[in-house]
Coordinates of N, CA and C in Angstrom, one line a residue:
X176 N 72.3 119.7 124.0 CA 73.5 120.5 124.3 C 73.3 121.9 123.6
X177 N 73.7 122.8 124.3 CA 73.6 124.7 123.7 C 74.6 124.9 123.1
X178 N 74.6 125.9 122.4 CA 75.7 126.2 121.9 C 76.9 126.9 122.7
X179 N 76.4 127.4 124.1 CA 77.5 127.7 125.3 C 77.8 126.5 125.8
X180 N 77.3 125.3 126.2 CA 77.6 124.3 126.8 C 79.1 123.6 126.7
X181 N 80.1 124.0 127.0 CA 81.3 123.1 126.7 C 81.2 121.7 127.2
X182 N 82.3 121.2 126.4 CA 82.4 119.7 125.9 C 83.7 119.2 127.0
X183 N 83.1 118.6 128.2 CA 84.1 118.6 128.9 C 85.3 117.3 128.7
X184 N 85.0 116.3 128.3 CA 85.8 115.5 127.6 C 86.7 115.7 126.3
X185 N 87.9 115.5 126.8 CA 88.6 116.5 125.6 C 88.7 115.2 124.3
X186 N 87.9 114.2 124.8 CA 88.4 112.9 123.6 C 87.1 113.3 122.6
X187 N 86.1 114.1 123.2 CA 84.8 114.1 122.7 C 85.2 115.5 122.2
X188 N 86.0 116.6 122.2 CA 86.3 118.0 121.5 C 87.4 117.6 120.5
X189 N 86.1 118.2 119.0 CA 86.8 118.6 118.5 C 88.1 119.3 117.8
X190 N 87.8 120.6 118.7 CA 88.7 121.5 118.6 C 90.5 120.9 119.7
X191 N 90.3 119.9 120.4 CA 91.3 119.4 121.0 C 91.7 118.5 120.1
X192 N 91.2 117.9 119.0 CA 91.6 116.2 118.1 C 93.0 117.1 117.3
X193 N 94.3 116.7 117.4 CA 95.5 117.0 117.3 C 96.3 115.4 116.2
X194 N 96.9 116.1 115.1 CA 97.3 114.8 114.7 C 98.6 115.5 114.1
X195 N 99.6 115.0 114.5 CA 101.2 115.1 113.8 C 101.3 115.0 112.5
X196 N 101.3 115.2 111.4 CA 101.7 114.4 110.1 C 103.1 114.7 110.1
X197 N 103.9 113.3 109.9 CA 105.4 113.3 109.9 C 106.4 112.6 108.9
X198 N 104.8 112.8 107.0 CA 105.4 112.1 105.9 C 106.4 112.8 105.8
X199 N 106.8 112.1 104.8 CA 107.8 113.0 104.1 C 107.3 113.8 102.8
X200 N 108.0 114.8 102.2 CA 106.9 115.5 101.4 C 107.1 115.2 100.1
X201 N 106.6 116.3 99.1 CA 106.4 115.8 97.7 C 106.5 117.1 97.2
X202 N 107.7 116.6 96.2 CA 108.2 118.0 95.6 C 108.2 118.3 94.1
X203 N 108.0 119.1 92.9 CA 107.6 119.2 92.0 C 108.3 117.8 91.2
X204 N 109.8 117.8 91.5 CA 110.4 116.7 90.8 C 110.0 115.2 91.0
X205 N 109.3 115.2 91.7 CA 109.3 113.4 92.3 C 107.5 112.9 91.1
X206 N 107.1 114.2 90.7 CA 105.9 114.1 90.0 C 105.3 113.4 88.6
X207 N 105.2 112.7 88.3 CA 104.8 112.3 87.2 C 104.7 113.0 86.2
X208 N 105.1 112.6 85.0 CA 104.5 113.9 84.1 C 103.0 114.4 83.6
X209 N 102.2 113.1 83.7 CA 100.7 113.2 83.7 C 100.3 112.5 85.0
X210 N 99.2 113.3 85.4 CA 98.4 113.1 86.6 C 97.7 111.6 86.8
X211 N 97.6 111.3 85.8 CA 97.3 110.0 85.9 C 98.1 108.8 85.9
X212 N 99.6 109.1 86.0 CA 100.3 108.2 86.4 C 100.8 108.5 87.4
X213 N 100.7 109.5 88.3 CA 101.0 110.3 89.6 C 100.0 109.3 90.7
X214 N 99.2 109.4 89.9 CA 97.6 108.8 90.8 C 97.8 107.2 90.5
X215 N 98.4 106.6 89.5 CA 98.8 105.2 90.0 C 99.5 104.6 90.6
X216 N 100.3 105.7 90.6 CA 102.1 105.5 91.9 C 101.1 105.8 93.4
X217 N 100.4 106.8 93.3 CA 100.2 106.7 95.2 C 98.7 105.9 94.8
X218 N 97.8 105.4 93.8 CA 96.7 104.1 94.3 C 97.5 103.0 94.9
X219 N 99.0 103.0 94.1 CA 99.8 101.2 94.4 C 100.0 101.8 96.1
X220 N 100.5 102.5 96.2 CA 100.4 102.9 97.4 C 99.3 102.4 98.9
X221 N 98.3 102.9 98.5 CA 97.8 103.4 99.3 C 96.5 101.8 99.1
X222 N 96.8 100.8 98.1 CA 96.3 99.4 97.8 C 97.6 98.5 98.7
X223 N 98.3 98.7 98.4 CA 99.5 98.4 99.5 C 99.1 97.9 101.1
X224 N 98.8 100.0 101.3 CA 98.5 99.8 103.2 C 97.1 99.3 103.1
X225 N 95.8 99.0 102.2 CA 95.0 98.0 102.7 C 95.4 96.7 102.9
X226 N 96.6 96.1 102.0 CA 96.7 94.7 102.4 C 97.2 94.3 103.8
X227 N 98.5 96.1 104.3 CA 98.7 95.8 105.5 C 97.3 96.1 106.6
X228 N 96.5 96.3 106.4 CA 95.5 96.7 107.2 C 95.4 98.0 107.9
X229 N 96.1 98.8 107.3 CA 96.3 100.1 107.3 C 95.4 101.0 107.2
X230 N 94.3 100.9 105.9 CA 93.7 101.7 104.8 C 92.6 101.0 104.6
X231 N 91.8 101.3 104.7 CA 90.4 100.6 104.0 C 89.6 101.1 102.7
X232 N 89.6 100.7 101.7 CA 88.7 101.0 100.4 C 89.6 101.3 99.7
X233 N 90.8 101.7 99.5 CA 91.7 102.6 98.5 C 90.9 102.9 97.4
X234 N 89.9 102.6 97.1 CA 89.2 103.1 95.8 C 87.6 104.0 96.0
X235 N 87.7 103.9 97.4 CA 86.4 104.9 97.6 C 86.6 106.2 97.6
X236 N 86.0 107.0 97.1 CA 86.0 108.4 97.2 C 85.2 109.4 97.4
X237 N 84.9 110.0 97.4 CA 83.8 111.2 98.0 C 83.4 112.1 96.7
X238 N 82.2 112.3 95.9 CA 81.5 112.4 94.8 C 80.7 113.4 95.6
X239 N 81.2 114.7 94.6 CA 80.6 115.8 95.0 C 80.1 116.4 93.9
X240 N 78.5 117.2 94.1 CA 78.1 116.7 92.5 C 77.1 118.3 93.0
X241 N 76.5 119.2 92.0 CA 75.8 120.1 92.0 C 74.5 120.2 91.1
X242 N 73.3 120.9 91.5 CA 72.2 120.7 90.3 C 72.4 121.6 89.8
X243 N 71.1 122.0 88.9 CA 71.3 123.4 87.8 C 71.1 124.4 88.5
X244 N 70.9 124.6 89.9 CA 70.6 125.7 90.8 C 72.2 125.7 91.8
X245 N 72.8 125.1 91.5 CA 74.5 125.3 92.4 C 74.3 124.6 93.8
X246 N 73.1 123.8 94.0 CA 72.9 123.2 95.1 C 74.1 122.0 95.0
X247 N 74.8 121.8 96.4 CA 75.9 120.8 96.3 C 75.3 119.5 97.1
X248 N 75.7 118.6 96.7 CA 75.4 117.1 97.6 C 76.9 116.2 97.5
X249 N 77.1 115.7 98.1 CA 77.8 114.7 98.5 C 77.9 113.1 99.2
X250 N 78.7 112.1 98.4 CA 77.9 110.9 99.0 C 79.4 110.3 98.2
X251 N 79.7 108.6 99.2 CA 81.1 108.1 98.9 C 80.6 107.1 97.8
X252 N 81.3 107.0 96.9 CA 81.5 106.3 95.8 C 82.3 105.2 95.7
X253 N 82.4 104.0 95.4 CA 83.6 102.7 94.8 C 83.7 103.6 93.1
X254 N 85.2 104.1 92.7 CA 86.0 103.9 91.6 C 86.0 102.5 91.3
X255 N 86.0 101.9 89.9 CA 85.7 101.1 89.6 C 86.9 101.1 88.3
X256 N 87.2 101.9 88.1 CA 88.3 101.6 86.9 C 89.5 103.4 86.5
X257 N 90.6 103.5 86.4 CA 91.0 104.5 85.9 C 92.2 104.1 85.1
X258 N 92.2 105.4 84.1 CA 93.2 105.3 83.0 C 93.6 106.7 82.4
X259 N 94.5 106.9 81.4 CA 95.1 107.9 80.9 C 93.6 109.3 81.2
X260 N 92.2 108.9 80.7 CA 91.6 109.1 80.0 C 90.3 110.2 81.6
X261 N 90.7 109.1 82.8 CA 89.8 109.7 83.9 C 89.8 108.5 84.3
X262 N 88.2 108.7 85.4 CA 88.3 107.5 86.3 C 86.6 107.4 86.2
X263 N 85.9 106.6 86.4 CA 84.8 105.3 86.0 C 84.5 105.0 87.7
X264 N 83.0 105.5 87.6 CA 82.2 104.9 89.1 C 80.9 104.6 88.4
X265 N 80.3 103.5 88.9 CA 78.8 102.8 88.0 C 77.6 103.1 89.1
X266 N 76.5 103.8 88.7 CA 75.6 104.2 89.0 C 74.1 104.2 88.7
X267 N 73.3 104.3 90.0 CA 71.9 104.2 89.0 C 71.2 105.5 88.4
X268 N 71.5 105.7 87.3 CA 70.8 106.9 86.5 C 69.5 107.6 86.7
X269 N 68.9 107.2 87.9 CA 67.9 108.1 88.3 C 68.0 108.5 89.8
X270 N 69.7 108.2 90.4 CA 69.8 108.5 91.4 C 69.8 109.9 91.6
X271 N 70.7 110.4 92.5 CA 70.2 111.9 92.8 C 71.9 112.6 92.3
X272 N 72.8 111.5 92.1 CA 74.1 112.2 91.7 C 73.9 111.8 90.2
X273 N 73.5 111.3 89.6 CA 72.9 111.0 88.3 C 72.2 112.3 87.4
X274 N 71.2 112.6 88.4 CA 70.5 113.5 87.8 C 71.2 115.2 88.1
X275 N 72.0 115.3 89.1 CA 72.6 116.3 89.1 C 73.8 116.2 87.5
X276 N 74.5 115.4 87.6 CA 75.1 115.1 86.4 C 74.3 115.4 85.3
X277 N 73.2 115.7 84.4 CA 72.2 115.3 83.6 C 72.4 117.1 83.1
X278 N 71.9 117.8 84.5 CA 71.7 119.0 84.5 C 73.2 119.9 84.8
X279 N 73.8 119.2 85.3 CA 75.1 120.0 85.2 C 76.6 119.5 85.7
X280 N 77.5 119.0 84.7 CA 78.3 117.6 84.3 C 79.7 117.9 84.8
X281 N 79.8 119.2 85.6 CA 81.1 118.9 86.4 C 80.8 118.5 87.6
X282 N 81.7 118.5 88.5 CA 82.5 116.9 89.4 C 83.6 117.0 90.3
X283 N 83.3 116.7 91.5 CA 84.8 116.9 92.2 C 84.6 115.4 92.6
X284 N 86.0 114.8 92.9 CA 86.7 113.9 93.8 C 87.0 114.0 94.9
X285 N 87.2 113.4 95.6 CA 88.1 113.3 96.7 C 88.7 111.8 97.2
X286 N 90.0 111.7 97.3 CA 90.1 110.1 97.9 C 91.0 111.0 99.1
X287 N 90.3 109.9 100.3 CA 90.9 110.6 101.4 C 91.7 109.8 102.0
X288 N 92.6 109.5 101.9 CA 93.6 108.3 102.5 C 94.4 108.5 103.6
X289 N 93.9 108.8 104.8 CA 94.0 109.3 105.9 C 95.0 108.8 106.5
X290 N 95.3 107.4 106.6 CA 96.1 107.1 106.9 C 97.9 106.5 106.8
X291 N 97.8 107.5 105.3 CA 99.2 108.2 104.8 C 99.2 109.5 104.9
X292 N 98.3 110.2 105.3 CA 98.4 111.4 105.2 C 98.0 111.9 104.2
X293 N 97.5 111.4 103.0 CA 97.3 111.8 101.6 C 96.1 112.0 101.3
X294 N 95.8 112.9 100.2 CA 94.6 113.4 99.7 C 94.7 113.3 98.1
X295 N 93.8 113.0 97.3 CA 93.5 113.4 95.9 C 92.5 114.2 95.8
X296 N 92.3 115.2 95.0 CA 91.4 116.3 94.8 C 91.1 116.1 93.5
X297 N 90.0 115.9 92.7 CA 89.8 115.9 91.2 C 89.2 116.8 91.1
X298 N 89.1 117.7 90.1 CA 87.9 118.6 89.5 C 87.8 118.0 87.8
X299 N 86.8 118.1 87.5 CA 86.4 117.5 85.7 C 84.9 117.8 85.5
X300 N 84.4 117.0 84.7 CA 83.3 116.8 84.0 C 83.0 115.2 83.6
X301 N 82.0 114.6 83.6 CA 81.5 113.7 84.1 C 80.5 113.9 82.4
X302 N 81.0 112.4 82.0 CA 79.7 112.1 81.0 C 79.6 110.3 81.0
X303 N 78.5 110.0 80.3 CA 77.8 108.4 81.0 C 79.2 107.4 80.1
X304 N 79.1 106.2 80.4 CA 80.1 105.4 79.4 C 79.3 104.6 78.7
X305 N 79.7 103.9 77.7 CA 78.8 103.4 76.4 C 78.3 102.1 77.5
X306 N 77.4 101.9 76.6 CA 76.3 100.2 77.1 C 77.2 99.3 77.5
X307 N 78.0 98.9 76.3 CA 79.3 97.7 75.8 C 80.0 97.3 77.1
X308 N 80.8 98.7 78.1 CA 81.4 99.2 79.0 C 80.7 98.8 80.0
X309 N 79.5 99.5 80.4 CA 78.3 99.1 81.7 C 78.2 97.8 81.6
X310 N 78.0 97.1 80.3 CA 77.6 95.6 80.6 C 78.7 94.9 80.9
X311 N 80.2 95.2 80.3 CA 81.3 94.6 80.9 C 81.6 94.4 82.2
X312 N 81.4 95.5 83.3 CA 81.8 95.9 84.1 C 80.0 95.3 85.2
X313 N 79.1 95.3 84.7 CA 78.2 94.7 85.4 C 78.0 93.0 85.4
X314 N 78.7 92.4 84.5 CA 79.0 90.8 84.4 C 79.8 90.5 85.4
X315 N 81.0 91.9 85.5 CA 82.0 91.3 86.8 C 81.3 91.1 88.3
X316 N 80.2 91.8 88.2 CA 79.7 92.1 90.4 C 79.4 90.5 90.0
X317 N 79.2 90.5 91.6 CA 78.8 89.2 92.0 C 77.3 89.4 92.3
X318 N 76.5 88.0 91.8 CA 75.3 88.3 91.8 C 74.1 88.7 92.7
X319 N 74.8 88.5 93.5 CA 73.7 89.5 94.2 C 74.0 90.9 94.1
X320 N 75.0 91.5 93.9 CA 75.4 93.2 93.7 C 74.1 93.5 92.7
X321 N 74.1 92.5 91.2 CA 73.4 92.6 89.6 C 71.9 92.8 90.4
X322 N 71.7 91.9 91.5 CA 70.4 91.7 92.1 C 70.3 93.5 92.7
X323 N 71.1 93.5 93.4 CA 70.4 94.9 93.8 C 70.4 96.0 93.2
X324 N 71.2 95.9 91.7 CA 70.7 97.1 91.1 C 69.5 97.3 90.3
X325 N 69.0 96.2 90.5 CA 67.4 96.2 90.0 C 66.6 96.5 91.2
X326 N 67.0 95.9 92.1 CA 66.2 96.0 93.4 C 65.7 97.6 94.0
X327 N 67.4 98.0 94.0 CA 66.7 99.6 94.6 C 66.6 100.3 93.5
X328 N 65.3 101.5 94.0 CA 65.4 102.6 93.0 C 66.2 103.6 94.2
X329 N 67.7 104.0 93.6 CA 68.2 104.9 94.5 C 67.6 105.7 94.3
X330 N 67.9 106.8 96.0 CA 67.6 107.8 96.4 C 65.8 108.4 96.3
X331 N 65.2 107.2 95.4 CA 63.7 108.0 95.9 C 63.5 107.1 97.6
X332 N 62.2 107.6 97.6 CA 61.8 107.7 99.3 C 60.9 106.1 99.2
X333 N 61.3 105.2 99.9 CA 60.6 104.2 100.4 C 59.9 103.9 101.6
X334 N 59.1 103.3 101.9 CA 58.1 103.0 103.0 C 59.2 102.4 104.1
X335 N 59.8 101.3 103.8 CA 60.0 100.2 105.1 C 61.5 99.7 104.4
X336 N 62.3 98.9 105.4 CA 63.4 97.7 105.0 C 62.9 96.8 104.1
X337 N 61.8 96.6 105.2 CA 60.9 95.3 104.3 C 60.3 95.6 103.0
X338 N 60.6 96.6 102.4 CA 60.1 97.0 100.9 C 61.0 96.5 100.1
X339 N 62.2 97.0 100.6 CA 63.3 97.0 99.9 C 63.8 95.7 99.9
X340 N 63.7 94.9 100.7 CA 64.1 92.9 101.0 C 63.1 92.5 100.3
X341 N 61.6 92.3 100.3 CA 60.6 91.7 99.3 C 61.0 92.0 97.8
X342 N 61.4 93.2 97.4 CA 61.9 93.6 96.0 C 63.0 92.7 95.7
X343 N 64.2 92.8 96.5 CA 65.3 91.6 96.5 C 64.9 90.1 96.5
X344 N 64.3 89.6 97.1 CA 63.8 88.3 97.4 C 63.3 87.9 95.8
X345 N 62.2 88.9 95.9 CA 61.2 88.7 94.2 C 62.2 88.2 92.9
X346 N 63.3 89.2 92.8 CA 64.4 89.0 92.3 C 65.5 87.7 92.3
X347 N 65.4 87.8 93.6 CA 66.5 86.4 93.8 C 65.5 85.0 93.0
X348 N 64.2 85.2 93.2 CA 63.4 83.9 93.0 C 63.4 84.0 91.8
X349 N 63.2 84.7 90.8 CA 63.0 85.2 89.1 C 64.5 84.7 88.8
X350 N 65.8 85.2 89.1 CA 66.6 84.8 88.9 C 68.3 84.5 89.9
X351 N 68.0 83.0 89.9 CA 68.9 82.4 90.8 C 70.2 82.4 90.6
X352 N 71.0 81.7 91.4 CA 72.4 81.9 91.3 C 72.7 81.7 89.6
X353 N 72.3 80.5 89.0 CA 73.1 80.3 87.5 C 72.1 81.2 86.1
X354 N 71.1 81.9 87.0 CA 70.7 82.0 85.9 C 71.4 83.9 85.8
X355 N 71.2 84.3 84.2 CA 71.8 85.3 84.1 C 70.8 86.6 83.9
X356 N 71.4 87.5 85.1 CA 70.6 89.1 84.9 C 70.9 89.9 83.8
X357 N 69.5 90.8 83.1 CA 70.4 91.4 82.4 C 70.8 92.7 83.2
X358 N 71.7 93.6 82.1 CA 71.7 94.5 82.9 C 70.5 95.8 82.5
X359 N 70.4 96.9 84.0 CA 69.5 97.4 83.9 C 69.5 98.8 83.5
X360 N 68.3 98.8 82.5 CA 68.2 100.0 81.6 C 68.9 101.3 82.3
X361 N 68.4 101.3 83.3 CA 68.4 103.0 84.1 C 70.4 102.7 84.8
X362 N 70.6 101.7 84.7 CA 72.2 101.6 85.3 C 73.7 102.0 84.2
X363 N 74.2 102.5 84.9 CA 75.6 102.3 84.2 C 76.5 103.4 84.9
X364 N 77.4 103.6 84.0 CA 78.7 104.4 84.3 C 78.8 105.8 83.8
X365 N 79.6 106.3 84.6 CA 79.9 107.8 85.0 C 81.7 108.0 84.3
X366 N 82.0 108.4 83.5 CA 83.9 108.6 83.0 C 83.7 110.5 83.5
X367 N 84.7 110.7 84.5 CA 85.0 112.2 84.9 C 86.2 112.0 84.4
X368 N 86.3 113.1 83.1 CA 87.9 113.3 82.9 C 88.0 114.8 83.4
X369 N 89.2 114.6 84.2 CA 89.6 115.5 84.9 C 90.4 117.0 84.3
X370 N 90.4 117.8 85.0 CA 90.7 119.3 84.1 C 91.6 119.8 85.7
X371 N 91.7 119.5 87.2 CA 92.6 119.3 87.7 C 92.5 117.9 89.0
X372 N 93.7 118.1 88.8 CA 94.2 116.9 90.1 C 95.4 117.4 91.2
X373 N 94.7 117.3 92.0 CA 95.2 117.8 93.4 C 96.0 116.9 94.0
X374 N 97.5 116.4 94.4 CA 98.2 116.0 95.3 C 98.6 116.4 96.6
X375 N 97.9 115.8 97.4 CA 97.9 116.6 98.5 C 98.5 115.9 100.0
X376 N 99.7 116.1 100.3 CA 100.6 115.4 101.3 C 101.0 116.1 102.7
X377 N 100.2 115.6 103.9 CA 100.2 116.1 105.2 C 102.2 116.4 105.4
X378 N 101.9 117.4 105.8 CA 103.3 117.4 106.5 C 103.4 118.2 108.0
X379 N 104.6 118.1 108.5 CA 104.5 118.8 109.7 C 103.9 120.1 110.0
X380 N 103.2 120.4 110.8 CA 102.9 122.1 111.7 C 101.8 122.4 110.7
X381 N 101.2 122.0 110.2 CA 100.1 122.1 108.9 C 100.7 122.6 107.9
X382 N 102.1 122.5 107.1 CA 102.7 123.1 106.1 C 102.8 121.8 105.0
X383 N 101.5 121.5 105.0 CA 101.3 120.2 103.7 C 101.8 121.0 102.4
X384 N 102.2 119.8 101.6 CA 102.6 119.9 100.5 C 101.3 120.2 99.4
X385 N 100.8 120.8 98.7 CA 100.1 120.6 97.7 C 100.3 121.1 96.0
X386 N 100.0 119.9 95.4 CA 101.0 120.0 94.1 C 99.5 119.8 93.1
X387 N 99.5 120.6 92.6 CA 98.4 120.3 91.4 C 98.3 121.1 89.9
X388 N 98.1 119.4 89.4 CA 97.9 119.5 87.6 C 97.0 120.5 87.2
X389 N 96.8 121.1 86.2 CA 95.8 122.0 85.8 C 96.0 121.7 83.9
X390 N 94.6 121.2 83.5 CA 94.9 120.7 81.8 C 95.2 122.1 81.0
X391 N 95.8 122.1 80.3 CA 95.8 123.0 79.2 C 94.9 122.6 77.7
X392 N 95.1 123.6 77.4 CA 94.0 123.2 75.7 C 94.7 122.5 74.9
X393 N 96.1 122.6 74.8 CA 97.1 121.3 73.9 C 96.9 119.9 74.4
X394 N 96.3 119.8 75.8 CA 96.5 117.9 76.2 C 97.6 117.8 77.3
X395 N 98.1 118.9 77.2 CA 99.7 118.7 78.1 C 99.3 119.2 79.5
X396 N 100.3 119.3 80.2 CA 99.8 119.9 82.2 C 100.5 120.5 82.4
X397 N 100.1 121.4 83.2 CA 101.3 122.2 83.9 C 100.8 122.0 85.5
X398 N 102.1 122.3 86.2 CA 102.1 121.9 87.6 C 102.1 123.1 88.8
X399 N 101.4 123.3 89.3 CA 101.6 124.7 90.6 C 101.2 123.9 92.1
X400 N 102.2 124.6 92.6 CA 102.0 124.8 94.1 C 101.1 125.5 95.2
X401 N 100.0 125.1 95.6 CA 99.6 125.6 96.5 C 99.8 125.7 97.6
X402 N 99.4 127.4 98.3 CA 100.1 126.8 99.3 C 98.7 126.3 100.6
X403 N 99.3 125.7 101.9 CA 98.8 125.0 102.7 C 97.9 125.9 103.2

């Protein structure tokens, strides 16, 4: 297809995809006083419409990460834990969002909950979490997850499927269901404490709501309006 060629299917045009948003909005007063209890009122939320079958992942989000040259990459994440403090996704430390982190330790979010209409925006900085923490949190996967974090080397370049299944297999045979993995050197966790958080609520005619935290040097927040 050229770049003159129109798209005669209007289900297949972009520029035709039209969606109403008919929440209701979000106004400075309905806000939390810290962003991180803002963000557990709309996770219960938005953990909610997965049970209705609404929502899928409520905890995945979009990890947008830059090297020491401002080159950006992007790739979806499982959140894995959040509190007062930020939010916790576990990774293999010689992946490619790993090593961008390494060389340069800010960080955006995104949880895109599309079908509330809602968005989270994080911006922060991103440092590793202690061993104690990774091993806690790597006892909980189920074991075959433990299996594959040994198995792949993320993001370098492999030959075949079948490279990556023999490496698994080799694994599963070394250690079976009862026996225990340890966990692996180059693995662990990511804590991004955040410096802003973006609430971001569809509303009619594209006049979304957007409400966002911004940290101060005391610990406290203040709150501004952007507009749509």
């Amino acid at each position: 297809m050229t770049d003159s060629e129109p798209i005669l299917d209007p289900v297949l045009d972009p520029a035709a995809m039209r969606k109403q948003y008919r929440a209701e909005g979000l106004t400075e007063r309905d806000l939390a006083t810290h962003p991180m209890d803002q963000f557990a009122r709309w996770f219960e939320d938005a953990a909610r419409a997965t049970l209705r079958g609404t929502l899928y992942e409520p905890n995945a989000m979009v990890v947008t990460t830059a090297d020491a040259a401002g080159r950006p990459s992007s790739r979806t994440v499982l959140m894995k834990q959040f509190d007062t403090d930020g939010f916790v996704f576990f990774t293999n430390y010689d992946s490619r969002k790993a090593r961008d982190l390494a060389e340069n330790p800010h960080i955006c979010l995104l949880f895109p909950w599309h079908p509330l209409a809602r968005q989270v925006i994080v911006t922060g900085t991103a440092r590793r979490t202690g061993r104690d923490e990774t091993a806690a949190y790597f006892r909980s996967r189920p074991h075959g997850s433990q299996l594959g974090a040994w198995a792949s080397a993320q993001s370098s370049v492999i030959a075949s499927r079948a490279e990556l299944d023999a490496a698994y297999a080799d694994l599963e045979a070394r250690y079976p269901e009862d026996e225990k993995v340890p966990v692996p050197p180059h693995w662990g966790g990511f804590r991004i404490a955040p410096e802003t958080v973006e609430f971001w609520q569809g509303r009619v005619n594209r006049l979304h709501d957007r409400l966002r935290y911004v940290a101060r040097p005391d610990g406290s927040w203040r709150v501004e309006r952007l507009s749509p």
